[in-house]
Amino acid sequence: MDNSQITHWCHEIIHSQVKEGGRYIDATMGNGNDTLFLCELAGEKGKVTAFDIQEQAVEHTKALLEHHGIRENFQLVLDGHEHMAEYEEPGSVDLICFNFGYLPGGDHRIATQPETSIQAIETGLSLLKHGGMMSLCIYSGGDTGFEEKEAILEYLSRLPSKNYTVIVNEYCNRKNHPPVPVFLWKK
Ligand code: SAM
């Protein structure tokens, strides 16, 4: 297995930073791979709330969790991540995971959008505990374009350093607009 692939890399960092048994949000459920990872990390004592705007994503994720025998510690929400404050209390969340873009194997025209993505990040910051973490996988090029990546990186670069640490990673020798993994901590 290639552990340098963006999703593995993000999972490795999350695993090294986040306590098991916490409260986690998967802001972009998609086919459920991140939700499954977070449910396993959460264990019986933790909880995962996962969002997507597509019924197909919720169905795929439900089936994946069932296949892996995960039955209890999650809530799958058919709603935009920009509404996540309706589901969690401010300052209560240990980790929020974003994997922007479109549903792999689905309709590429239904994808995360700069405006709602930034709203969701901003709301997510208010839900994070102090010491909590956000992981963001940002894609660009192809059907995704560049607008969302530029808007998110610009927004993150303006966050005050006294309140947040933001680390932007780069695949510096990969061609064709490689994804950008970003990790953020709320101080
Ligand atoms: N985490 C997923 C996985 O492990 O398979 C991959 C996520 S996929 C790259 C991006 C997902 O974001 C798509 O399923 C898409 O429907 C979803 N999405 C788009 N806009 C959204 C929004 N406003 N709120 C929540 N999800 C959204």
PDB file of C-alpha atoms in Angstrom, residues 38-125:
ATOM      1  CA  LEU A  38     -13.171   7.967  11.841  1.00  0.00           C
ATOM      2  CA  CYS A  39     -15.742   5.487  13.210  1.00  0.00           C
ATOM      3  CA  GLU A  40     -12.942   2.996  13.845  1.00  0.00           C
ATOM      4  CA  LEU A  41     -10.906   5.703  15.566  1.00  0.00           C
ATOM      5  CA  ALA A  42     -13.904   6.888  17.591  1.00  0.00           C
ATOM      6  CA  GLY A  43     -14.638   3.422  18.961  1.00  0.00           C
ATOM      7  CA  GLU A  44     -17.578   2.780  21.300  1.00  0.00           C
ATOM      8  CA  LYS A  45     -16.966   5.889  23.381  1.00  0.00           C
ATOM      9  CA  GLY A  46     -16.697   8.353  20.488  1.00  0.00           C
ATOM     10  CA  LYS A  47     -19.054   9.623  17.824  1.00  0.00           C
ATOM     11  CA  VAL A  48     -18.857  10.595  14.149  1.00  0.00           C
ATOM     12  CA  THR A  49     -21.269  12.950  12.393  1.00  0.00           C
ATOM     13  CA  ALA A  50     -20.909  12.807   8.614  1.00  0.00           C
ATOM     14  CA  PHE A  51     -22.432  15.166   6.030  1.00  0.00           C
ATOM     15  CA  ASP A  52     -23.152  14.998   2.320  1.00  0.00           C
ATOM     16  CA  ILE A  53     -25.694  16.598   0.015  1.00  0.00           C
ATOM     17  CA  GLN A  54     -26.119  13.447  -2.118  1.00  0.00           C
ATOM     18  CA  GLU A  55     -28.348  10.542  -1.149  1.00  0.00           C
ATOM     19  CA  GLN A  56     -26.004   8.267  -3.119  1.00  0.00           C
ATOM     20  CA  ALA A  57     -23.166   9.176  -0.735  1.00  0.00           C
ATOM     21  CA  VAL A  58     -25.260   8.400   2.334  1.00  0.00           C
ATOM     22  CA  GLU A  59     -26.313   5.034   0.852  1.00  0.00           C
ATOM     23  CA  HIS A  60     -22.717   4.092  -0.062  1.00  0.00           C
ATOM     24  CA  THR A  61     -21.450   5.089   3.356  1.00  0.00           C
ATOM     25  CA  LYS A  62     -24.221   3.209   5.173  1.00  0.00           C
ATOM     26  CA  ALA A  63     -23.386   0.069   3.173  1.00  0.00           C
ATOM     27  CA  LEU A  64     -19.636   0.438   3.808  1.00  0.00           C
ATOM     28  CA  LEU A  65     -20.108   0.838   7.559  1.00  0.00           C
ATOM     29  CA  GLU A  66     -22.487  -2.117   7.675  1.00  0.00           C
ATOM     30  CA  HIS A  67     -20.003  -4.228   5.722  1.00  0.00           C
ATOM     31  CA  HIS A  68     -17.379  -3.434   8.371  1.00  0.00           C
ATOM     32  CA  GLY A  69     -19.719  -4.209  11.244  1.00  0.00           C
ATOM     33  CA  ILE A  70     -19.977  -0.587  12.427  1.00  0.00           C
ATOM     34  CA  ARG A  71     -23.464  -0.046  13.811  1.00  0.00           C
ATOM     35  CA  GLU A  72     -23.653   2.530  16.537  1.00  0.00           C
ATOM     36  CA  ASN A  73     -21.241   5.415  16.891  1.00  0.00           C
ATOM     37  CA  PHE A  74     -22.246   7.531  13.891  1.00  0.00           C
ATOM     38  CA  GLN A  75     -24.893   9.806  12.426  1.00  0.00           C
ATOM     39  CA  LEU A  76     -25.136  10.167   8.634  1.00  0.00           C
ATOM     40  CA  VAL A  77     -26.678  13.520   7.714  1.00  0.00           C
ATOM     41  CA  LEU A  78     -28.096  14.370   4.293  1.00  0.00           C
ATOM     42  CA  ASP A  79     -27.335  18.091   4.535  1.00  0.00           C
ATOM     43  CA  GLY A  80     -24.665  20.585   3.500  1.00  0.00           C
ATOM     44  CA  HIS A  81     -21.620  20.894   5.755  1.00  0.00           C
ATOM     45  CA  GLU A  82     -22.261  24.649   5.922  1.00  0.00           C
ATOM     46  CA  HIS A  83     -25.120  23.719   8.331  1.00  0.00           C
ATOM     47  CA  MET A  84     -22.965  21.652  10.698  1.00  0.00           C
ATOM     48  CA  ALA A  85     -23.588  24.058  13.594  1.00  0.00           C
ATOM     49  CA  GLU A  86     -27.187  22.782  13.670  1.00  0.00           C
ATOM     50  CA  TYR A  87     -25.881  19.353  14.688  1.00  0.00           C
ATOM     51  CA  GLU A  88     -22.958  20.000  17.088  1.00  0.00           C
ATOM     52  CA  GLU A  89     -22.258  22.344  20.009  1.00  0.00           C
ATOM     53  CA  PRO A  90     -19.610  25.093  19.779  1.00  0.00           C
ATOM     54  CA  GLY A  91     -16.250  24.016  21.215  1.00  0.00           C
ATOM     55  CA  SER A  92     -17.234  20.333  21.424  1.00  0.00           C
ATOM     56  CA  VAL A  93     -15.513  18.698  18.424  1.00  0.00           C
ATOM     57  CA  ASP A  94     -12.029  17.093  18.384  1.00  0.00           C
ATOM     58  CA  LEU A  95     -11.590  16.720  14.630  1.00  0.00           C
ATOM     59  CA  ILE A  96     -13.204  17.849  11.373  1.00  0.00           C
ATOM     60  CA  CYS A  97     -12.205  16.160   8.141  1.00  0.00           C
ATOM     61  CA  PHE A  98     -12.837  17.733   4.709  1.00  0.00           C
ATOM     62  CA  ASN A  99     -12.194  15.967   1.425  1.00  0.00           C
ATOM     63  CA  PHE A 100     -13.367  18.503  -1.153  1.00  0.00           C
ATOM     64  CA  GLY A 101     -14.467  17.905  -4.735  1.00  0.00           C
ATOM     65  CA  TYR A 102     -16.931  15.490  -6.336  1.00  0.00           C
ATOM     66  CA  LEU A 103     -18.112  12.006  -5.441  1.00  0.00           C
ATOM     67  CA  PRO A 104     -15.741   9.497  -7.070  1.00  0.00           C
ATOM     68  CA  GLY A 105     -17.854   7.423  -9.482  1.00  0.00           C
ATOM     69  CA  GLY A 106     -20.678   9.984  -9.286  1.00  0.00           C
ATOM     70  CA  ASP A 107     -21.714  13.133 -11.135  1.00  0.00           C
ATOM     71  CA  HIS A 108     -18.673  15.426 -11.343  1.00  0.00           C
ATOM     72  CA  ARG A 109     -20.948  18.465 -11.643  1.00  0.00           C
ATOM     73  CA  ILE A 110     -22.109  17.989  -8.026  1.00  0.00           C
ATOM     74  CA  ALA A 111     -19.081  19.113  -6.067  1.00  0.00           C
ATOM     75  CA  THR A 112     -18.077  21.286  -3.152  1.00  0.00           C
ATOM     76  CA  GLN A 113     -18.213  25.024  -3.911  1.00  0.00           C
ATOM     77  CA  PRO A 114     -15.895  27.816  -2.721  1.00  0.00           C
ATOM     78  CA  GLU A 115     -18.570  29.806  -0.904  1.00  0.00           C
ATOM     79  CA  THR A 116     -20.157  26.948   1.059  1.00  0.00           C
ATOM     80  CA  SER A 117     -16.766  25.319   1.673  1.00  0.00           C
ATOM     81  CA  ILE A 118     -15.485  28.486   3.335  1.00  0.00           C
ATOM     82  CA  GLN A 119     -18.718  28.879   5.307  1.00  0.00           C
ATOM     83  CA  ALA A 120     -18.267  25.291   6.509  1.00  0.00           C
ATOM     84  CA  ILE A 121     -14.618  25.808   7.469  1.00  0.00           C
ATOM     85  CA  GLU A 122     -15.523  28.965   9.375  1.00  0.00           C
ATOM     86  CA  THR A 123     -18.395  27.235  11.176  1.00  0.00           C
ATOM     87  CA  GLY A 124     -16.155  24.226  11.807  1.00  0.00           C
ATOM     88  CA  LEU A 125     -13.585  26.443  13.537  1.00  0.00           C
TER      89      LEU A 125
END
